[in-house]
């Protein structure tokens, strides 16, 4: 089968050059992949050097969404943006998935209004797979779709996360927890206490209650951790910052002039694998769960590798019929209770 | 001068043995340090082997605060607890500082009611010093005193953090930021948006607006980062978890049988310093800022090294007259505006 991934050429900190180059490389490498770039056709063409692959195409979109445009402004006033066009293509079945490293709020608002929510789901959520020491795949959501959710939304995140975990791990009843400052039932904000009650009452999920920040990595106590977007985003970015810092510190200690070839050898063997586990560009895209189409959102800083990994991840999900199976699993949970 | 540190013998995951041993060792090593342990005298005595140093004493307290006791229950119903006794000793000037690795909520409530808030300050906050790649000392607060603060409280954290930063770095006008999901003014929760407005309006602090999670470590863009306790606690614990995980992964790759002596040499030289920078037991105690006395709170998991580092840190603060200077700096900021 051939998969069609739509890519926002205008999003992120490195628009045009980076997404265009990633797309052309991937089109050359994969015969079973079509890529449609949305954005200013003239600008996209201006950065292409060499032959354009036949499985690469452009859909023109002139409006520019800025990183600090409020979501509803981006959605209502910029109806000819690269994000708008991309979601329209999805809705018209002219593409199977969409990836952008652009303004998250704008993408979420556009997806919310144009792709629409799954029946029974109150809010979409941005989910990512966290690596762990034991190669356990942990899903954390929401990372940025809704800054101030209600318990009802958190309950839905638990359903969405559980279905996602099932699809990538095969576990029929993944363990779900809520991120909190303690594991005791009486600890935490009203939001987490009320959300826990609601998940217990309104779902048949395999729910274990609260998990703490350190358990995200150290214990494999949960397959899915739900949280509000504020907390989720800060936890994710803090990890990113710490990882970069450790990397920098270690590299500064083992610079070749200081440690020679032996040091370099150890550095690469030991760190290459370990620290890269925690680098966001390996994962590329977080999935926007809860809408009717397959949408991946990348880090603003995404470079070529991140774009490529994200697009290839979406291609895999298309091939495995992720969206159809995901909807079925969510529906089963909603019907089951 | 001789400093007197009061230590809670009953708090944390390893009560009695760990704090008692840490205290006795320190008393033997430091002539200019008195340590008073609060807790069950009989139980404390039962774990002491060998000679009791003359600068070590016990104040009996029989009530036991459990880790999941709600703060007000611990404060009102357990008036003969080790925490209660300790704060009483502080208030009566029988000690200069107090350290506990126990129930944070109980310690905060007891300090709030018995030590009392500094004039003009609405809430105390738990602050710690984060290490960074550049050896820049970054202060983050609140990490656990108030789960759902108001903008007024966040504004006070900015004042407290700024005074703390001044005392440990000497910078007259430390740069203060609020932790948020983006740096743009219109991004984030109502709490952070309103807090930013209030800090701008009601203080003369050197305030730069929002900082993101990754900037905690990577950039030295701020000296003080303020946040609500929920977010702060989760960011701190996530860092702790990631650090432990990286440590475990790296160690598993360089176990002596696999890499031999050369590998071990590089492991120790490279990691010893780098990763330990991010281990909480080096810092030992977070300070409870905003009350009238010097109080340090440790991680529940604190082991002997953490206790010792925490007590020695408090000893230094006593010697440098931290509390008097801190109050003066806070007062200056409050008067100045």
XYZ file of C-alpha atoms in Angstrom:
674
model
C 0.000 0.000 0.000
C 1.013 3.602 -0.525
C 0.692 6.035 2.379
C 0.180 9.747 1.955
C 1.568 12.028 4.653
C 0.808 15.732 4.569
C 3.586 17.916 5.989
C 3.341 21.540 7.097
C 6.185 23.336 5.326
C 5.700 26.540 7.300
C 5.736 25.323 10.933
C 8.419 25.238 13.588
C 11.622 27.147 14.131
C 13.082 26.078 10.773
C 10.296 26.400 8.197
C 10.729 25.602 4.477
C 14.321 24.352 4.207
C 14.125 21.673 6.883
C 10.678 20.169 6.112
C 11.233 20.388 2.344
C 14.601 18.639 2.489
C 13.277 15.932 4.840
C 10.296 15.340 2.560
C 12.341 15.124 -0.643
C 14.858 12.737 0.920
C 12.085 10.479 2.208
C 10.265 10.542 -1.150
C 13.477 9.455 -2.862
C 14.020 6.663 -0.349
C 10.456 5.306 -0.134
C 8.412 4.364 -3.207
C 5.401 3.555 -1.059
C 5.227 7.042 0.440
C 3.587 10.168 -0.989
C 4.289 13.467 0.690
C 2.158 16.562 0.202
C 3.668 19.797 1.491
C 1.312 22.599 2.440
C 2.536 26.183 2.454
C 3.552 28.984 0.122
C 4.175 27.216 -3.186
C 6.568 29.910 -4.397
C 8.641 29.786 -1.225
C 8.707 25.990 -1.154
C 9.850 25.873 -4.794
C 12.515 28.480 -4.092
C 14.329 26.193 -1.641
C 14.245 23.058 -3.797
C 17.482 22.238 -5.537
C 17.647 19.315 -7.917
C 14.950 17.023 -9.232
C 11.507 16.903 -7.607
C 10.440 13.281 -6.965
C 7.129 12.229 -8.529
C 5.721 11.223 -5.142
C 6.279 14.748 -3.792
C 3.665 17.476 -4.276
C 2.716 20.907 -3.000
C -0.631 22.395 -2.000
C -0.461 26.170 -1.918
C -1.478 28.005 1.299
C -0.601 31.640 1.733
C -1.654 32.622 5.277
C 1.107 32.492 7.829
C 0.432 31.278 11.380
C 2.887 32.757 13.841
C 4.140 30.830 16.885
C 2.389 33.277 19.217
C -0.943 33.527 17.358
C -3.752 32.568 19.772
C -5.368 29.294 18.588
C -8.777 30.718 17.703
C -7.258 33.654 15.804
C -5.118 31.231 13.825
C -8.165 29.097 13.092
C -10.735 31.788 12.273
C -8.676 34.499 10.606
C -6.143 32.418 8.739
C -8.321 30.015 6.800
C -5.763 29.773 4.039
C -2.929 28.636 6.293
C -0.755 25.558 5.766
C -2.418 23.937 8.796
C -5.951 24.637 7.538
C -5.183 23.256 4.091
C -3.579 20.153 5.575
C -6.549 19.298 7.779
C -8.895 19.947 4.843
C -6.929 17.446 2.751
C -7.235 14.895 5.584
C -10.969 15.441 5.902
C -11.372 15.039 2.123
C -9.381 11.780 2.225
C -6.620 13.209 0.086
C -4.062 12.248 2.718
C -3.736 9.679 5.515
C -1.849 11.653 8.157
C -0.592 15.158 8.876
C 2.606 16.296 10.563
C 3.494 19.790 11.715
C 6.141 21.282 13.996
C 4.136 24.495 14.163
C 1.941 26.331 16.669
C 0.347 23.557 18.757
C -2.675 25.623 19.782
C -3.479 26.441 16.162
C -3.193 22.798 15.078
C -5.349 21.588 17.990
C -8.047 24.214 17.331
C -8.108 23.441 13.607
C -8.265 19.691 14.233
C -10.968 20.168 16.876
C -13.241 22.133 14.529
C -12.496 20.476 11.182
C -11.542 16.862 11.916
C -13.883 16.735 14.889
C -13.846 14.761 18.137
C -14.485 11.035 18.432
C -18.021 10.344 19.718
C -18.069 10.423 23.526
C -14.717 12.205 23.863
C -14.762 15.719 25.360
C -11.263 16.927 24.422
C -8.318 15.828 22.316
C -4.946 15.274 23.982
C -1.360 15.325 22.834
C 0.386 12.056 23.706
C 3.961 10.908 23.496
C 5.848 7.720 24.226
C 8.445 8.153 26.963
C 11.398 5.814 26.981
C 12.342 4.117 30.227
C 15.321 2.227 31.605
C 13.604 -1.085 30.971
C 12.504 -0.318 27.418
C 8.979 -0.229 28.750
C 6.816 2.031 26.561
C 5.091 4.603 28.724
C 2.525 6.971 27.254
C 2.102 10.417 28.792
C -0.752 12.798 27.940
C -1.816 15.619 27.709
C 1.327 17.481 26.736
C -0.145 20.616 25.288
C -3.683 20.494 23.908
C -5.668 21.896 26.883
C -3.978 24.030 29.529
C -6.817 23.957 32.090
C -8.764 20.715 31.687
C -11.684 19.486 33.795
C -11.880 16.070 35.485
C -14.130 14.942 32.609
C -11.301 15.701 30.155
C -8.698 13.887 32.264
C -10.998 10.846 32.332
C -11.127 10.944 28.531
C -7.333 11.198 28.338
C -7.202 7.980 30.346
C -9.424 6.269 27.756
C -7.414 7.669 24.822
C -4.073 6.785 26.402
C -5.198 3.284 27.249
C -6.287 2.655 23.642
C -2.967 4.025 22.352
C -1.003 1.807 24.731
C -3.005 -1.228 23.620
C -2.126 -0.515 19.981
C 1.617 -0.160 20.546
C 2.167 -2.798 23.250
C -0.639 -5.296 22.642
C -1.636 -5.213 26.323
C -5.423 -5.610 26.506
C -5.695 -3.722 29.791
C -2.835 -1.268 30.146
C -2.264 0.169 33.623
C -3.343 3.818 33.864
C -2.233 6.344 36.528
C -2.612 10.069 37.199
C 0.521 12.185 37.710
C 0.490 13.647 41.217
C 2.711 14.968 44.012
C 2.091 11.870 46.124
C 0.555 8.442 45.793
C -1.760 8.754 48.805
C -5.442 9.242 47.906
C -5.861 12.487 49.867
C -2.869 14.251 48.259
C -2.825 16.640 45.333
C -4.951 19.271 43.632
C -8.743 19.127 43.414
C -8.349 18.371 39.720
C -6.403 15.154 40.252
C -8.493 14.000 43.225
C -11.758 14.521 41.309
C -10.324 13.023 38.123
C -9.304 9.876 40.007
C -12.827 9.481 41.377
C -14.317 9.958 37.937
C -12.004 7.450 36.251
C -12.850 4.859 38.920
C -16.580 5.510 38.564
C -17.018 6.084 34.856
C -14.597 3.670 33.204
C -13.574 0.027 33.365
C -9.912 0.949 32.843
C -7.118 -0.774 34.728
C -6.589 2.295 36.940
C -4.027 2.325 39.751
C -4.480 5.849 41.096
C -1.606 8.292 41.483
C 1.994 8.087 40.306
C 4.806 10.541 41.095
C 7.194 12.318 38.729
C 10.148 10.042 39.443
C 8.105 6.943 38.629
C 7.770 8.068 35.018
C 11.230 6.674 34.402
C 12.305 4.559 37.303
C 9.409 2.210 37.846
C 7.322 0.670 35.161
C 4.341 1.028 37.404
C 2.039 2.342 34.691
C 1.644 2.073 30.933
C -0.259 5.340 30.679
C 0.147 8.491 32.787
C -2.453 11.246 32.426
C -1.987 14.870 33.449
C -3.032 18.402 32.536
C -1.147 19.991 29.639
C 0.596 22.537 31.848
C 2.222 19.918 34.056
C 2.816 17.504 31.170
C 4.537 20.096 29.047
C 6.787 21.240 31.867
C 7.754 17.686 32.843
C 8.586 16.888 29.207
C 10.629 20.030 28.672
C 12.447 19.662 31.987
C 13.548 16.196 30.908
C 14.690 17.606 27.596
C 16.713 20.303 29.348
C 18.333 17.905 31.806
C 19.221 15.501 29.025
C 20.894 18.222 26.962
C 22.750 19.463 30.011
C 24.094 16.052 30.980
C 25.129 15.532 27.392
C 26.971 18.858 27.310
C 28.664 18.220 30.638
C 29.808 14.745 29.710
C 31.067 15.858 26.329
C 33.011 18.702 27.885
C 34.773 16.188 30.120
C 35.730 13.848 27.346
C 36.657 16.168 24.516
C 39.176 14.306 22.334
C 42.196 16.517 23.134
C 41.724 15.705 26.787
C 40.990 11.996 26.788
C 42.314 10.849 23.459
C 40.979 7.991 21.368
C 40.299 5.658 24.271
C 38.096 8.232 25.925
C 36.236 8.905 22.713
C 35.666 5.216 22.217
C 34.132 4.845 25.650
C 32.114 7.990 25.255
C 30.488 6.801 22.056
C 29.911 3.245 23.195
C 28.451 4.210 26.522
C 26.502 7.323 25.702
C 25.440 6.938 22.119
C 22.660 4.578 23.041
C 21.839 5.677 26.561
C 21.412 9.400 26.238
C 19.843 9.314 22.802
C 16.971 7.347 24.309
C 15.843 10.587 25.877
C 16.141 12.831 22.835
C 12.890 14.085 21.426
C 14.018 14.000 17.817
C 14.100 10.206 17.891
C 10.402 10.187 18.620
C 9.673 13.073 16.288
C 5.961 13.412 16.743
C 3.483 13.418 19.591
C 0.059 12.196 18.443
C -3.051 14.303 18.776
C -5.477 11.701 20.105
C -9.258 12.060 20.164
C -9.890 13.577 16.734
C -10.999 11.662 13.649
C -7.704 11.790 11.775
C -4.076 10.874 12.305
C -2.205 14.029 13.309
C 1.348 14.280 14.648
C 2.779 17.404 16.237
C 6.514 17.939 16.549
C 8.750 20.056 18.740
C 9.238 23.600 17.440
C 12.974 22.877 17.341
C 12.535 19.822 15.086
C 15.398 19.395 12.671
C 15.618 17.103 9.663
C 16.019 13.894 11.674
C 13.006 14.746 13.810
C 10.890 15.443 10.702
C 11.981 12.182 9.104
C 11.346 10.098 12.204
C 7.966 11.710 12.678
C 6.889 11.126 9.059
C 8.105 7.499 9.112
C 6.287 6.923 12.404
C 3.055 8.223 10.856
C 3.655 6.017 7.784
C 3.867 2.967 10.065
C 0.679 3.981 11.822
C -1.077 4.362 8.467
C 0.098 0.898 7.373
C -1.145 -0.683 10.591
C -4.521 1.094 10.272
C -3.930 2.865 13.538
C -6.871 5.267 13.363
C -9.493 2.580 12.582
C -8.237 0.296 15.365
C -7.865 3.195 17.781
C -11.463 4.311 17.262
C -12.665 0.739 17.769
C -10.786 0.420 21.056
C -12.030 3.787 22.366
C -15.565 2.871 21.349
C -15.304 -0.478 23.119
C -14.269 1.235 26.348
C -17.076 3.803 26.042
C -19.662 1.092 25.316
C -18.300 -1.219 28.009
C -19.123 1.107 30.854
C 30.250 30.211 67.445
C 28.319 27.067 68.169
C 25.272 26.260 66.053
C 22.365 24.168 67.272
C 20.461 22.147 64.692
C 17.310 20.303 65.683
C 16.716 17.100 63.741
C 13.473 15.151 63.447
C 14.363 11.554 64.339
C 10.974 10.197 63.250
C 10.562 11.596 59.709
C 11.185 10.127 56.281
C 11.348 6.599 54.954
C 14.179 5.613 57.312
C 13.325 7.039 60.740
C 15.517 6.574 63.842
C 18.551 4.651 62.560
C 19.469 6.999 59.724
C 18.952 10.401 61.427
C 20.465 9.171 64.714
C 23.591 7.825 63.054
C 24.008 10.953 60.912
C 23.632 13.151 64.004
C 26.086 11.210 66.148
C 28.701 11.141 63.384
C 28.387 14.893 62.832
C 28.535 15.613 66.573
C 31.754 13.627 66.787
C 33.242 15.454 63.803
C 32.186 19.013 64.681
C 32.845 20.597 68.072
C 31.008 23.745 67.055
C 27.753 21.897 66.353
C 25.028 20.855 68.792
C 22.344 18.496 67.554
C 19.030 17.996 69.321
C 16.998 15.030 68.144
C 13.233 15.155 68.617
C 11.243 11.922 68.783
C 10.562 8.967 71.024
C 13.446 9.050 73.521
C 13.187 5.322 74.211
C 13.296 4.419 70.529
C 16.139 6.823 69.803
C 18.182 5.411 72.678
C 17.482 1.858 71.536
C 19.305 2.426 68.236
C 22.389 4.125 69.699
C 25.440 1.934 69.968
C 28.562 3.296 71.582
C 29.238 6.524 73.381
C 26.825 9.457 73.112
C 28.696 12.684 72.298
C 28.200 15.547 74.767
C 26.935 17.848 72.005
C 24.115 15.411 71.167
C 20.809 15.515 73.033
C 17.252 14.233 72.789
C 13.909 15.946 73.352
C 11.163 13.402 73.867
C 8.065 13.548 71.603
C 5.690 10.624 71.518
C 3.068 11.398 68.845
C 3.770 9.875 65.476
C 3.006 11.778 62.270
C 2.371 9.432 59.377
C 3.409 10.280 55.813
C -0.247 10.435 54.727
C -1.609 12.427 57.680
C -3.340 15.558 56.351
C -1.358 18.668 57.451
C -4.015 20.127 59.761
C -4.662 16.772 61.428
C -0.931 16.377 62.059
C -0.773 19.895 63.456
C -3.930 19.929 65.603
C -4.196 16.360 66.844
C -0.543 15.488 67.285
C 0.739 18.300 69.423
C 3.343 16.065 70.989
C 4.965 15.093 67.692
C 8.673 15.357 66.861
C 7.847 18.186 64.411
C 5.815 20.135 66.965
C 8.525 19.850 69.599
C 11.190 20.905 67.139
C 9.378 24.064 66.037
C 8.641 24.882 69.685
C 12.359 24.662 70.455
C 13.074 27.031 67.539
C 10.462 29.510 68.708
C 11.906 29.401 72.249
C 15.406 30.034 70.857
C 16.658 26.671 72.051
C 17.856 25.844 68.552
C 18.937 27.752 65.423
C 17.568 25.560 62.664
C 15.383 22.486 62.145
C 15.713 19.672 59.645
C 13.179 16.964 58.860
C 12.712 14.441 56.061
C 9.146 13.891 57.192
C 5.631 14.784 56.025
C 6.054 18.129 54.219
C 2.457 19.213 54.735
C 2.712 18.666 58.491
C 5.979 20.600 58.741
C 4.620 23.491 56.660
C 1.393 23.695 58.698
C 3.291 23.593 61.998
C 5.774 26.228 60.830
C 2.946 28.399 59.470
C 1.062 28.419 62.803
C 3.941 28.340 65.310
C 6.905 30.084 63.655
C 4.603 32.444 61.761
C 4.914 34.246 58.441
C 7.227 37.163 57.749
C 5.318 40.472 57.741
C 3.832 41.112 54.287
C 4.261 37.547 53.071
C 1.065 35.573 52.320
C 2.449 32.032 52.124
C 5.687 30.184 52.795
C 7.380 28.314 49.941
C 9.757 25.397 49.703
C 12.848 26.348 47.700
C 15.768 24.384 46.386
C 18.941 25.174 44.481
C 19.068 23.436 41.101
C 22.452 22.747 39.623
C 23.058 23.690 36.019
C 25.610 22.948 33.336
C 27.332 26.229 33.946
C 27.490 25.951 37.740
C 24.979 28.748 37.827
C 22.887 28.510 41.013
C 19.210 28.510 40.089
C 16.546 28.654 42.792
C 13.184 27.031 42.140
C 10.133 27.464 44.349
C 7.511 26.417 45.461
C 8.222 22.694 45.518
C 5.591 21.519 47.939
C 4.212 24.000 50.459
C 0.971 25.097 48.717
C -0.651 22.918 46.060
C -3.107 25.527 44.736
C -1.622 28.989 45.235
C -3.095 32.319 44.137
C -1.266 34.974 42.077
C -0.638 36.861 45.341
C 1.270 33.845 46.675
C 3.324 33.442 43.491
C 4.263 37.128 43.727
C 5.515 36.492 47.288
C 7.516 33.461 46.121
C 9.263 35.801 43.679
C 10.240 38.091 46.557
C 11.384 35.189 48.748
C 13.338 33.543 45.937
C 15.004 36.779 44.963
C 16.170 37.357 48.547
C 17.475 33.772 48.759
C 19.359 34.161 45.488
C 20.911 37.409 46.703
C 22.185 35.658 49.834
C 23.810 32.744 48.023
C 25.096 34.500 44.899
C 25.615 38.076 46.039
C 23.663 39.423 43.047
C 21.781 42.515 44.176
C 19.010 42.098 41.592
C 18.656 38.439 40.665
C 16.630 37.707 37.520
C 13.218 36.203 38.324
C 10.990 34.221 35.931
C 7.754 32.227 36.095
C 7.744 28.619 34.855
C 5.339 28.304 31.918
C 4.586 26.290 28.789
C 5.784 29.097 26.550
C 7.609 32.395 26.795
C 4.972 34.442 24.936
C 2.892 36.716 27.189
C -0.476 35.290 26.121
C 0.461 31.657 26.798
C -0.230 29.562 29.878
C -2.761 29.165 32.666
C -4.693 32.040 34.204
C -2.561 31.596 37.320
C 0.730 32.309 35.568
C -0.655 35.127 33.406
C -2.167 36.891 36.444
C 0.918 36.225 38.576
C 3.141 37.823 35.930
C 0.962 40.939 35.890
C 1.043 41.135 39.667
C 4.819 40.739 39.923
C 5.303 43.505 37.340
C 2.862 45.787 39.136
C 3.550 45.109 42.806
C 7.293 44.576 43.003
C 10.516 46.168 41.840
C 12.066 42.770 41.154
C 14.221 42.122 38.115
C 11.419 40.131 36.439
C 11.827 38.705 32.924
C 8.440 37.005 32.482
C 8.074 33.351 31.505
C 10.673 30.608 31.240
C 10.117 27.068 29.924
C 10.985 23.732 31.520
C 14.072 23.111 29.398
C 15.538 26.485 30.357
C 15.831 25.368 33.978
C 19.033 23.592 33.049
C 20.168 24.664 29.634
C 20.117 28.414 29.775
C 21.047 30.511 32.711
C 18.296 32.891 31.802
C 17.027 33.281 35.353
C 18.369 33.105 38.897
C 14.962 32.368 40.399
C 12.079 30.413 38.863
C 8.698 30.515 40.617
C 5.887 28.013 40.137
C 3.006 26.372 41.968
C 3.921 23.440 44.211
C 2.182 20.894 42.005
C 4.250 21.750 38.937
C 7.421 22.345 40.936
C 7.218 19.021 42.714
C 6.594 17.109 39.507
C 9.432 18.849 37.651
C 11.815 18.101 40.545
C 10.815 14.463 40.842
C 10.898 13.935 37.087
C 14.482 15.149 37.063
C 15.275 12.802 39.926
C 13.754 9.878 38.052
C 15.561 10.635 34.810
C 18.850 11.042 36.614
C 18.509 7.689 38.364
C 17.523 6.039 35.125
C 20.475 7.403 33.166
C 22.744 6.349 36.018
C 21.338 2.821 35.981
C 21.572 2.539 32.208
C 25.140 3.794 32.072
C 26.242 1.552 34.918
C 24.688 -1.465 33.268
C 26.768 -0.743 30.164
C 30.035 -0.387 32.000
C 29.862 -3.067 34.635
C 33.454 -4.063 35.442
C 33.286 -7.595 33.997
C 32.325 -6.083 30.673
C 34.630 -3.120 30.330
C 37.449 -3.920 32.715
C 39.552 -1.442 34.643
C 39.865 1.082 31.833
C 36.099 1.311 31.528
C 35.691 1.693 35.264
C 38.274 4.438 35.319
C 36.472 6.418 32.649
C 33.113 5.767 34.246
C 34.207 7.193 37.562
C 36.097 10.162 36.134
C 33.338 11.152 33.773
C 30.239 10.408 35.775
C 31.260 10.885 39.343
C 31.079 14.618 39.029
C 28.534 15.055 36.260
C 25.639 12.915 37.350
C 26.058 13.544 41.040
C 25.361 17.208 40.340
C 21.757 16.199 39.858
C 21.374 13.996 42.916
C 19.129 15.372 45.580
C 21.132 13.947 48.478
C 23.987 16.334 47.723
C 21.677 19.232 48.412
C 20.000 17.508 51.282
C 17.481 20.111 52.276
C 15.077 22.455 50.578
C 14.491 25.593 52.647
C 11.049 26.617 53.844
C 11.156 30.332 53.050
C 8.760 32.932 54.437
C 8.529 31.808 58.062
C 10.450 33.325 60.958
C 12.874 30.469 61.515
C 15.402 28.448 59.550
C 13.723 25.196 58.500
C 15.027 22.617 56.014
C 12.911 19.831 54.584
C 14.496 16.743 53.037
C 13.351 14.142 50.573
C 11.465 11.248 52.200
C 14.115 8.912 50.795
C 16.987 10.804 52.476
C 19.788 8.519 53.578
C 22.705 9.303 55.868
C 24.596 11.426 53.317
C 21.495 13.498 52.614
C 20.920 14.094 56.349
C 24.548 15.082 56.863
C 24.637 17.446 53.882
C 21.361 19.009 54.970
C 22.507 19.560 58.557
C 25.870 20.987 57.447
C 24.090 23.296 55.011
C 21.886 24.588 57.826
C 24.975 25.005 60.021
C 26.541 27.219 57.338
C 23.363 29.256 57.070
C 23.320 29.725 60.848
C 26.951 30.884 60.814
C 26.274 33.390 58.048
C 23.187 34.715 59.880
C 20.994 33.712 56.961
C 17.628 34.330 58.630
C 18.439 37.841 59.828
C 19.841 38.879 56.429
C 17.013 37.164 54.589
C 14.362 39.037 56.565
C 16.168 42.309 55.918
C 16.267 41.702 52.165
C 12.581 40.682 52.002
C 11.661 43.739 54.060
C 13.660 45.995 51.770
C 11.783 44.687 48.725
C 8.423 45.085 50.479
C 9.254 48.622 51.603
C 10.760 49.553 48.264
C 7.525 49.180 46.352
